[in-house]
């Protein structure tokens, strides 16, 4: 399961690495609404939340499905511009001007993104022009509460007014807390973008894309970028470009914009050191390996000290071939290590790998 981007015929010069203040504001709003996703930002979240004006906090609740449930493409308006070669603006004001260039239909589609996942990769009229999609969007908004339902109805009834409301909300967030945050983050995001651009120029797209995350790879022969995620999707650059947007507040999320007719965008966590994370397939294999009761009991022995196959067979009342099959599953999952001592091979549980399972699982489902 993964999201892919077809980049056939895409020259390296149409791959751009550019920070986006509007995208980072979206990440900031997400961190404020879902602090559990970002424990390393606890201090920042507490500081901002404690001084947030109650009226602004209430307004944020009205449209929190733009950044809480999904990462709405409203925060990447450059990707929806004609020609599909737009880039993020250098300032929040510039990006809001780009947002104003989207049509009402585009704005409503991206704002109601959480209600139309199954339409994301298709060309559709959207809830503004399709009565059935409108009904479904309102039903799903109502399921999130009366506040969200009212916002959805306002959006569908009068897009220009809601667009003006959203623009003012962004400006008020900038004044309240984001301007200071962006001033602190912008230099490190710019440095990361310069580094990735230089890597792209010197080593090529495969090296540059792999540097974004262990979950991103490029099949150069097929000209296909694969992003390992617990969802399926497909985008295409066509005659447009590919934009890579670094984020400081977004880890562990790795977002891929692959909306039909829009320029593909990968928003990746920018940081100096990035621990290697298992693929979705590896994570699934590890969880399945530990789900078997016999292997789970074996782990108790293997966690305490190295054991040979015969020792485990004696301890568990099983044959050596049965033990070997269970050990092979654990070894393939990367949960045990083996070393030879004389005539015998000793097996031991990799405690570091097992202890990371919780964080690996959380990162995998949030990626």
mmCIF file of C-alpha atoms in Angstrom:
data_model
loop_
_atom_site.group_PDB
_atom_site.id
_atom_site.type_symbol
_atom_site.label_atom_id
_atom_site.label_comp_id
_atom_site.label_asym_id
_atom_site.label_seq_id
_atom_site.Cartn_x
_atom_site.Cartn_y
_atom_site.Cartn_z
ATOM 1 C CA UNK A 1 0.000 0.000 0.000
ATOM 2 C CA UNK A 2 1.503 3.330 -1.035
ATOM 3 C CA UNK A 3 1.022 6.632 -2.837
ATOM 4 C CA UNK A 4 2.844 6.948 -6.145
ATOM 5 C CA UNK A 5 3.672 9.912 -8.381
ATOM 6 C CA UNK A 6 4.309 9.299 -12.069
ATOM 7 C CA UNK A 7 7.129 11.671 -13.123
ATOM 8 C CA UNK A 8 7.679 10.405 -16.671
ATOM 9 C CA UNK A 9 9.472 13.051 -18.726
ATOM 10 C CA UNK A 10 9.998 15.359 -15.736
ATOM 11 C CA UNK A 11 13.353 17.172 -15.972
ATOM 12 C CA UNK A 12 15.255 17.701 -12.735
ATOM 13 C CA UNK A 13 14.893 21.472 -13.019
ATOM 14 C CA UNK A 14 11.126 21.146 -12.576
ATOM 15 C CA UNK A 15 11.608 19.594 -9.122
ATOM 16 C CA UNK A 16 11.593 22.466 -6.638
ATOM 17 C CA UNK A 17 12.307 22.532 -2.903
ATOM 18 C CA UNK A 18 10.596 25.560 -1.356
ATOM 19 C CA UNK A 19 9.406 26.350 2.212
ATOM 20 C CA UNK A 20 5.785 27.483 2.530
ATOM 21 C CA UNK A 21 4.617 29.771 5.351
ATOM 22 C CA UNK A 22 0.972 28.875 4.712
ATOM 23 C CA UNK A 23 1.706 25.141 4.817
ATOM 24 C CA UNK A 24 3.655 25.606 8.054
ATOM 25 C CA UNK A 25 0.747 27.535 9.552
ATOM 26 C CA UNK A 26 -1.462 24.565 8.669
ATOM 27 C CA UNK A 27 1.003 22.329 10.524
ATOM 28 C CA UNK A 28 0.945 24.700 13.484
ATOM 29 C CA UNK A 29 -2.855 24.582 13.645
ATOM 30 C CA UNK A 30 -2.761 20.791 13.425
ATOM 31 C CA UNK A 31 -0.247 20.551 16.278
ATOM 32 C CA UNK A 32 -2.445 22.826 18.412
ATOM 33 C CA UNK A 33 -5.537 20.688 17.756
ATOM 34 C CA UNK A 34 -3.770 17.287 17.989
ATOM 35 C CA UNK A 35 -0.844 17.741 20.424
ATOM 36 C CA UNK A 36 -0.686 13.978 20.972
ATOM 37 C CA UNK A 37 0.717 13.607 17.444
ATOM 38 C CA UNK A 38 3.631 15.881 18.303
ATOM 39 C CA UNK A 39 4.941 15.245 21.841
ATOM 40 C CA UNK A 40 8.197 17.065 21.024
ATOM 41 C CA UNK A 41 6.165 20.272 20.504
ATOM 42 C CA UNK A 42 4.471 20.112 23.914
ATOM 43 C CA UNK A 43 6.235 23.226 25.204
ATOM 44 C CA UNK A 44 5.354 25.271 22.128
ATOM 45 C CA UNK A 45 1.735 24.060 22.129
ATOM 46 C CA UNK A 46 1.312 24.895 25.817
ATOM 47 C CA UNK A 47 2.828 28.363 25.403
ATOM 48 C CA UNK A 48 0.655 29.239 22.392
ATOM 49 C CA UNK A 49 -2.542 27.755 23.795
ATOM 50 C CA UNK A 50 -2.176 29.567 27.122
ATOM 51 C CA UNK A 51 -2.098 32.989 25.485
ATOM 52 C CA UNK A 52 -4.551 32.362 22.644
ATOM 53 C CA UNK A 53 -7.468 34.797 22.640
ATOM 54 C CA UNK A 54 -10.695 32.889 23.478
ATOM 55 C CA UNK A 55 -12.524 34.423 20.506
ATOM 56 C CA UNK A 56 -9.781 33.299 18.119
ATOM 57 C CA UNK A 57 -9.796 29.835 19.717
ATOM 58 C CA UNK A 58 -13.570 29.584 19.093
ATOM 59 C CA UNK A 59 -13.137 30.622 15.460
ATOM 60 C CA UNK A 60 -10.459 27.964 15.011
ATOM 61 C CA UNK A 61 -12.921 25.325 16.225
ATOM 62 C CA UNK A 62 -15.354 26.220 13.434
ATOM 63 C CA UNK A 63 -13.101 25.010 10.656
ATOM 64 C CA UNK A 64 -10.721 22.668 12.446
ATOM 65 C CA UNK A 65 -11.480 19.871 9.989
ATOM 66 C CA UNK A 66 -9.267 21.784 7.539
ATOM 67 C CA UNK A 67 -6.213 20.811 9.572
ATOM 68 C CA UNK A 68 -7.266 18.333 12.263
ATOM 69 C CA UNK A 69 -8.774 15.406 10.378
ATOM 70 C CA UNK A 70 -6.975 16.006 7.096
ATOM 71 C CA UNK A 71 -4.275 18.337 5.818
ATOM 72 C CA UNK A 72 -6.471 20.337 3.492
ATOM 73 C CA UNK A 73 -4.991 21.423 0.186
ATOM 74 C CA UNK A 74 -6.240 24.891 1.043
ATOM 75 C CA UNK A 75 -2.763 25.304 2.563
ATOM 76 C CA UNK A 76 -1.083 24.616 -0.817
ATOM 77 C CA UNK A 77 -2.952 26.917 -3.225
ATOM 78 C CA UNK A 78 0.070 27.250 -5.554
ATOM 79 C CA UNK A 79 -0.462 23.621 -6.596
ATOM 80 C CA UNK A 80 -3.900 24.393 -8.009
ATOM 81 C CA UNK A 81 -2.854 27.237 -10.301
ATOM 82 C CA UNK A 82 -3.132 26.774 -14.095
ATOM 83 C CA UNK A 83 -0.059 25.218 -15.676
ATOM 84 C CA UNK A 84 0.754 23.234 -12.520
ATOM 85 C CA UNK A 85 4.133 24.890 -12.105
ATOM 86 C CA UNK A 86 3.359 27.323 -9.298
ATOM 87 C CA UNK A 87 5.558 27.673 -6.220
ATOM 88 C CA UNK A 88 4.820 28.694 -2.622
ATOM 89 C CA UNK A 89 5.009 32.396 -1.886
ATOM 90 C CA UNK A 90 7.808 33.873 0.171
ATOM 91 C CA UNK A 91 5.422 35.406 2.692
ATOM 92 C CA UNK A 92 2.053 34.535 4.162
ATOM 93 C CA UNK A 93 0.486 37.507 2.354
ATOM 94 C CA UNK A 94 1.824 36.251 -0.992
ATOM 95 C CA UNK A 95 0.401 32.793 -0.356
ATOM 96 C CA UNK A 96 -2.991 34.239 0.561
ATOM 97 C CA UNK A 97 -2.926 36.092 -2.748
ATOM 98 C CA UNK A 98 -2.331 32.728 -4.451
ATOM 99 C CA UNK A 99 -5.287 31.308 -2.534
ATOM 100 C CA UNK A 100 -7.453 34.125 -3.885
ATOM 101 C CA UNK A 101 -6.602 32.960 -7.423
ATOM 102 C CA UNK A 102 -8.353 29.624 -6.915
ATOM 103 C CA UNK A 103 -11.916 29.408 -8.185
ATOM 104 C CA UNK A 104 -14.801 29.047 -5.746
ATOM 105 C CA UNK A 105 -15.202 25.463 -6.949
ATOM 106 C CA UNK A 106 -11.558 24.691 -6.158
ATOM 107 C CA UNK A 107 -11.739 26.330 -2.752
ATOM 108 C CA UNK A 108 -14.888 24.443 -1.760
ATOM 109 C CA UNK A 109 -13.421 21.158 -3.006
ATOM 110 C CA UNK A 110 -10.247 21.514 -0.928
ATOM 111 C CA UNK A 111 -12.088 22.879 2.111
ATOM 112 C CA UNK A 112 -14.495 19.902 2.046
ATOM 113 C CA UNK A 113 -11.672 17.444 1.390
ATOM 114 C CA UNK A 114 -12.453 15.299 4.429
ATOM 115 C CA UNK A 115 -15.881 14.478 2.965
ATOM 116 C CA UNK A 116 -14.685 13.502 -0.516
ATOM 117 C CA UNK A 117 -11.680 11.187 -0.096
ATOM 118 C CA UNK A 118 -12.971 8.778 -2.714
ATOM 119 C CA UNK A 119 -13.175 11.611 -5.284
ATOM 120 C CA UNK A 120 -9.673 12.943 -4.600
ATOM 121 C CA UNK A 121 -7.953 11.442 -7.630
ATOM 122 C CA UNK A 122 -10.843 11.907 -10.060
ATOM 123 C CA UNK A 123 -12.187 14.783 -12.088
ATOM 124 C CA UNK A 124 -15.543 15.639 -10.519
ATOM 125 C CA UNK A 125 -17.941 18.558 -10.340
ATOM 126 C CA UNK A 126 -17.524 18.676 -6.564
ATOM 127 C CA UNK A 127 -20.058 19.377 -3.796
ATOM 128 C CA UNK A 128 -20.714 22.887 -5.088
ATOM 129 C CA UNK A 129 -22.186 21.569 -8.326
ATOM 130 C CA UNK A 130 -23.191 17.982 -7.487
ATOM 131 C CA UNK A 131 -26.315 17.672 -5.279
ATOM 132 C CA UNK A 132 -25.406 14.140 -4.180
ATOM 133 C CA UNK A 133 -21.863 15.145 -3.144
ATOM 134 C CA UNK A 134 -23.331 18.186 -1.369
ATOM 135 C CA UNK A 135 -25.728 15.998 0.624
ATOM 136 C CA UNK A 136 -22.951 13.575 1.534
ATOM 137 C CA UNK A 137 -20.625 16.414 2.532
ATOM 138 C CA UNK A 138 -23.237 17.904 4.837
ATOM 139 C CA UNK A 139 -23.995 14.507 6.397
ATOM 140 C CA UNK A 140 -20.315 13.924 7.166
ATOM 141 C CA UNK A 141 -19.893 17.464 8.483
ATOM 142 C CA UNK A 142 -22.919 16.970 10.752
ATOM 143 C CA UNK A 143 -21.309 13.828 12.150
ATOM 144 C CA UNK A 144 -18.480 16.047 13.423
ATOM 145 C CA UNK A 145 -20.841 18.336 15.316
ATOM 146 C CA UNK A 146 -23.186 21.279 14.943
ATOM 147 C CA UNK A 147 -20.362 23.828 14.650
ATOM 148 C CA UNK A 148 -18.769 22.036 11.707
ATOM 149 C CA UNK A 149 -22.146 21.484 10.058
ATOM 150 C CA UNK A 150 -22.935 25.204 10.237
ATOM 151 C CA UNK A 151 -19.550 26.026 8.730
ATOM 152 C CA UNK A 152 -20.097 23.533 5.900
ATOM 153 C CA UNK A 153 -23.528 24.990 5.123
ATOM 154 C CA UNK A 154 -22.105 28.510 5.066
ATOM 155 C CA UNK A 155 -19.296 27.375 2.782
ATOM 156 C CA UNK A 156 -21.638 25.726 0.290
ATOM 157 C CA UNK A 157 -24.139 28.594 0.363
ATOM 158 C CA UNK A 158 -21.701 31.521 0.144
ATOM 159 C CA UNK A 159 -18.098 30.606 -0.758
ATOM 160 C CA UNK A 160 -16.812 34.219 -1.182
ATOM 161 C CA UNK A 161 -17.850 35.162 2.362
ATOM 162 C CA UNK A 162 -16.220 32.075 3.862
ATOM 163 C CA UNK A 163 -13.074 32.694 1.818
ATOM 164 C CA UNK A 164 -12.836 36.195 3.256
ATOM 165 C CA UNK A 165 -13.468 34.761 6.730
ATOM 166 C CA UNK A 166 -10.672 32.217 6.278
ATOM 167 C CA UNK A 167 -8.225 34.833 5.014
ATOM 168 C CA UNK A 168 -8.871 36.977 8.080
ATOM 169 C CA UNK A 169 -8.499 33.930 10.331
ATOM 170 C CA UNK A 170 -5.045 33.252 8.847
ATOM 171 C CA UNK A 171 -4.000 36.881 9.343
ATOM 172 C CA UNK A 172 -5.231 36.851 12.941
ATOM 173 C CA UNK A 173 -3.289 33.633 13.636
ATOM 174 C CA UNK A 174 -0.220 35.258 12.147
ATOM 175 C CA UNK A 175 -0.552 38.243 14.454
ATOM 176 C CA UNK A 176 -1.389 36.141 17.519
ATOM 177 C CA UNK A 177 1.407 33.559 17.359
ATOM 178 C CA UNK A 178 2.589 32.472 13.929
ATOM 179 C CA UNK A 179 4.717 35.457 12.902
ATOM 180 C CA UNK A 180 7.133 34.795 15.783
ATOM 181 C CA UNK A 181 7.119 31.055 15.085
ATOM 182 C CA UNK A 182 7.804 31.545 11.368
ATOM 183 C CA UNK A 183 10.629 34.001 12.069
ATOM 184 C CA UNK A 184 12.288 31.268 14.151
ATOM 185 C CA UNK A 185 11.633 28.387 11.741
ATOM 186 C CA UNK A 186 12.130 30.035 8.358
ATOM 187 C CA UNK A 187 15.965 30.094 8.423
ATOM 188 C CA UNK A 188 16.255 26.363 9.173
ATOM 189 C CA UNK A 189 13.626 25.489 6.544
ATOM 190 C CA UNK A 190 15.439 27.634 3.988
ATOM 191 C CA UNK A 191 18.727 25.907 4.858
ATOM 192 C CA UNK A 192 17.116 22.487 4.429
ATOM 193 C CA UNK A 193 15.676 23.546 1.068
ATOM 194 C CA UNK A 194 19.094 24.741 -0.104
ATOM 195 C CA UNK A 195 20.671 21.461 0.962
ATOM 196 C CA UNK A 196 18.065 19.366 -0.864
ATOM 197 C CA UNK A 197 18.354 21.562 -3.966
ATOM 198 C CA UNK A 198 22.115 21.106 -4.012
ATOM 199 C CA UNK A 199 21.689 17.362 -3.534
ATOM 200 C CA UNK A 200 19.245 17.334 -6.434
ATOM 201 C CA UNK A 201 21.732 19.214 -8.629
ATOM 202 C CA UNK A 202 24.776 17.117 -7.719
ATOM 203 C CA UNK A 203 23.368 13.620 -7.112
ATOM 204 C CA UNK A 204 20.074 13.616 -8.997
ATOM 205 C CA UNK A 205 16.383 13.077 -8.127
ATOM 206 C CA UNK A 206 16.790 9.585 -6.618
ATOM 207 C CA UNK A 207 19.265 10.749 -3.953
ATOM 208 C CA UNK A 208 17.328 13.940 -3.256
ATOM 209 C CA UNK A 209 13.984 12.160 -2.848
ATOM 210 C CA UNK A 210 15.484 9.423 -0.668
ATOM 211 C CA UNK A 211 16.884 12.138 1.620
ATOM 212 C CA UNK A 212 13.356 13.363 2.419
ATOM 213 C CA UNK A 213 12.421 10.218 4.320
ATOM 214 C CA UNK A 214 13.100 6.510 4.415
ATOM 215 C CA UNK A 215 9.519 6.174 3.164
ATOM 216 C CA UNK A 216 10.264 7.928 -0.168
ATOM 217 C CA UNK A 217 11.973 6.211 -3.101
ATOM 218 C CA UNK A 218 12.332 6.649 -6.854
ATOM 219 C CA UNK A 219 12.271 3.868 -9.411
ATOM 220 C CA UNK A 220 14.388 5.618 -12.044
ATOM 221 C CA UNK A 221 13.602 3.120 -14.771
ATOM 222 C CA UNK A 222 9.835 3.381 -14.280
ATOM 223 C CA UNK A 223 10.121 7.089 -13.385
ATOM 224 C CA UNK A 224 7.829 6.495 -10.436
ATOM 225 C CA UNK A 225 8.101 8.046 -6.974
ATOM 226 C CA UNK A 226 6.730 5.800 -4.219
ATOM 227 C CA UNK A 227 5.762 7.102 -0.785
ATOM 228 C CA UNK A 228 5.221 4.283 1.713
ATOM 229 C CA UNK A 229 1.931 5.055 3.484
ATOM 230 C CA UNK A 230 -1.074 3.224 4.913
ATOM 231 C CA UNK A 231 -3.219 4.396 2.011
ATOM 232 C CA UNK A 232 -3.270 4.089 -1.745
ATOM 233 C CA UNK A 233 -3.158 6.930 -4.242
ATOM 234 C CA UNK A 234 -1.626 7.992 -7.524
ATOM 235 C CA UNK A 235 -0.570 11.357 -8.898
ATOM 236 C CA UNK A 236 1.101 12.497 -12.087
ATOM 237 C CA UNK A 237 3.285 15.470 -12.878
ATOM 238 C CA UNK A 238 2.539 15.484 -16.615
ATOM 239 C CA UNK A 239 3.790 18.749 -18.082
ATOM 240 C CA UNK A 240 3.822 20.361 -14.634
ATOM 241 C CA UNK A 241 6.332 20.083 -11.824
ATOM 242 C CA UNK A 242 6.945 18.449 -8.450
ATOM 243 C CA UNK A 243 7.297 20.586 -5.323
ATOM 244 C CA UNK A 244 8.973 19.444 -2.105
ATOM 245 C CA UNK A 245 8.019 21.476 0.969
ATOM 246 C CA UNK A 246 10.035 21.123 4.204
ATOM 247 C CA UNK A 247 8.227 21.438 7.542
ATOM 248 C CA UNK A 248 9.568 21.814 11.065
ATOM 249 C CA UNK A 249 6.270 21.279 12.880
ATOM 250 C CA UNK A 250 4.995 18.370 10.793
ATOM 251 C CA UNK A 251 6.955 15.336 11.971
ATOM 252 C CA UNK A 252 5.959 12.448 11.937
ATOM 253 C CA UNK A 253 3.574 13.310 9.115
ATOM 254 C CA UNK A 254 4.666 12.913 5.502
ATOM 255 C CA UNK A 255 1.997 14.439 3.275
ATOM 256 C CA UNK A 256 1.456 13.875 -0.421
ATOM 257 C CA UNK A 257 -0.802 16.131 -2.488
ATOM 258 C CA UNK A 258 -1.899 14.132 -5.524
ATOM 259 C CA UNK A 259 -5.263 15.754 -6.253
ATOM 260 C CA UNK A 260 -6.545 15.352 -9.806
ATOM 261 C CA UNK A 261 -5.455 18.287 -11.975
ATOM 262 C CA UNK A 262 -3.142 19.754 -9.308
ATOM 263 C CA UNK A 263 0.630 19.811 -9.157
ATOM 264 C CA UNK A 264 1.961 17.003 -6.921
ATOM 265 C CA UNK A 265 3.507 18.151 -3.641
ATOM 266 C CA UNK A 266 5.413 16.216 -0.965
ATOM 267 C CA UNK A 267 5.591 17.888 2.450
ATOM 268 C CA UNK A 268 8.349 16.264 4.474
ATOM 269 C CA UNK A 269 9.829 16.721 7.985
ATOM 270 C CA UNK A 270 13.033 18.750 7.823
ATOM 271 C CA UNK A 271 15.617 17.764 10.398
ATOM 272 C CA UNK A 272 19.336 17.214 10.637
ATOM 273 C CA UNK A 273 19.142 13.544 11.607
ATOM 274 C CA UNK A 274 16.311 11.239 10.640
ATOM 275 C CA UNK A 275 15.995 7.784 12.233
ATOM 276 C CA UNK A 276 15.332 4.968 9.794
ATOM 277 C CA UNK A 277 11.719 3.934 10.065
ATOM 278 C CA UNK A 278 10.344 0.568 8.927
ATOM 279 C CA UNK A 279 8.144 0.346 5.876
ATOM 280 C CA UNK A 280 4.453 -0.440 6.253
ATOM 281 C CA UNK A 281 5.236 -3.989 5.056
ATOM 282 C CA UNK A 282 7.969 -4.412 7.679
ATOM 283 C CA UNK A 283 5.724 -3.041 10.419
ATOM 284 C CA UNK A 284 2.920 -5.417 9.407
ATOM 285 C CA UNK A 285 5.358 -8.354 9.389
ATOM 286 C CA UNK A 286 6.561 -7.542 12.914
ATOM 287 C CA UNK A 287 3.076 -7.205 14.350
ATOM 288 C CA UNK A 288 2.002 -10.472 12.718
ATOM 289 C CA UNK A 289 5.130 -12.235 13.985
ATOM 290 C CA UNK A 290 4.327 -11.306 17.574
ATOM 291 C CA UNK A 291 0.622 -12.105 17.244
ATOM 292 C CA UNK A 292 1.254 -15.888 17.371
ATOM 293 C CA UNK A 293 1.025 -17.161 20.989
ATOM 294 C CA UNK A 294 3.883 -19.664 20.574
ATOM 295 C CA UNK A 295 6.253 -16.997 19.231
ATOM 296 C CA UNK A 296 5.199 -14.623 21.968
ATOM 297 C CA UNK A 297 6.083 -17.233 24.607
ATOM 298 C CA UNK A 298 9.417 -17.843 22.880
ATOM 299 C CA UNK A 299 10.187 -14.140 23.114
ATOM 300 C CA UNK A 300 10.159 -14.447 26.897
ATOM 301 C CA UNK A 301 13.123 -16.821 26.734
ATOM 302 C CA UNK A 302 14.871 -14.929 23.956
ATOM 303 C CA UNK A 303 14.579 -11.642 25.836
ATOM 304 C CA UNK A 304 16.389 -13.026 28.892
ATOM 305 C CA UNK A 305 19.370 -14.674 27.223
ATOM 306 C CA UNK A 306 20.499 -16.309 23.954
ATOM 307 C CA UNK A 307 18.979 -19.733 23.269
ATOM 308 C CA UNK A 308 19.687 -22.430 20.724
ATOM 309 C CA UNK A 309 16.955 -24.159 18.735
ATOM 310 C CA UNK A 310 17.243 -27.330 20.814
ATOM 311 C CA UNK A 311 16.985 -25.382 24.080
ATOM 312 C CA UNK A 312 13.823 -23.668 22.892
ATOM 313 C CA UNK A 313 12.364 -26.989 21.687
ATOM 314 C CA UNK A 314 12.971 -28.512 25.110
ATOM 315 C CA UNK A 315 11.545 -25.497 26.956
ATOM 316 C CA UNK A 316 8.355 -25.364 24.898
ATOM 317 C CA UNK A 317 7.742 -29.051 24.248
ATOM 318 C CA UNK A 318 7.974 -28.602 20.486
ATOM 319 C CA UNK A 319 10.057 -30.218 17.776
ATOM 320 C CA UNK A 320 13.211 -28.535 16.498
ATOM 321 C CA UNK A 321 11.707 -28.011 12.990
ATOM 322 C CA UNK A 322 8.664 -26.271 14.542
ATOM 323 C CA UNK A 323 10.931 -23.984 16.561
ATOM 324 C CA UNK A 324 13.016 -23.272 13.455
ATOM 325 C CA UNK A 325 9.931 -22.196 11.518
ATOM 326 C CA UNK A 326 8.916 -19.789 14.298
ATOM 327 C CA UNK A 327 12.468 -18.435 14.531
ATOM 328 C CA UNK A 328 12.494 -17.866 10.773
ATOM 329 C CA UNK A 329 9.356 -15.718 11.050
ATOM 330 C CA UNK A 330 10.856 -13.658 13.889
ATOM 331 C CA UNK A 331 14.133 -13.282 12.017
ATOM 332 C CA UNK A 332 12.422 -12.190 8.793
ATOM 333 C CA UNK A 333 10.556 -9.582 10.823
ATOM 334 C CA UNK A 334 13.879 -8.282 12.155
ATOM 335 C CA UNK A 335 13.019 -9.069 15.777
ATOM 336 C CA UNK A 336 15.840 -11.501 16.655
ATOM 337 C CA UNK A 337 19.565 -11.707 16.098
ATOM 338 C CA UNK A 338 21.569 -14.933 15.654
ATOM 339 C CA UNK A 339 25.217 -15.750 16.221
ATOM 340 C CA UNK A 340 27.227 -18.969 16.110
ATOM 341 C CA UNK A 341 29.011 -20.273 19.214
ATOM 342 C CA UNK A 342 30.913 -23.450 18.376
ATOM 343 C CA UNK A 343 28.483 -26.059 17.135
ATOM 344 C CA UNK A 344 25.376 -24.089 18.087
ATOM 345 C CA UNK A 345 23.579 -21.026 16.748
ATOM 346 C CA UNK A 346 22.257 -18.820 19.543
ATOM 347 C CA UNK A 347 19.197 -16.631 19.017
ATOM 348 C CA UNK A 348 18.281 -13.549 21.040
ATOM 349 C CA UNK A 349 15.460 -11.021 20.954
ATOM 350 C CA UNK A 350 16.484 -7.621 19.565
ATOM 351 C CA UNK A 351 15.200 -5.544 22.471
ATOM 352 C CA UNK A 352 15.863 -2.248 20.675
ATOM 353 C CA UNK A 353 13.715 -3.298 17.698
ATOM 354 C CA UNK A 354 10.883 -4.496 19.935
ATOM 355 C CA UNK A 355 11.002 -1.371 22.115
ATOM 356 C CA UNK A 356 10.599 0.782 18.989
ATOM 357 C CA UNK A 357 7.457 -1.052 17.869
ATOM 358 C CA UNK A 358 5.130 1.347 19.664
ATOM 359 C CA UNK A 359 6.690 4.490 18.210
ATOM 360 C CA UNK A 360 7.124 2.823 14.804
ATOM 361 C CA UNK A 361 3.436 1.910 14.778
ATOM 362 C CA UNK A 362 2.369 5.443 15.710
ATOM 363 C CA UNK A 363 4.652 6.937 13.069
ATOM 364 C CA UNK A 364 3.400 4.462 10.481
ATOM 365 C CA UNK A 365 -0.278 5.254 10.982
ATOM 366 C CA UNK A 366 0.350 9.018 11.181
ATOM 367 C CA UNK A 367 2.766 9.150 8.252
#
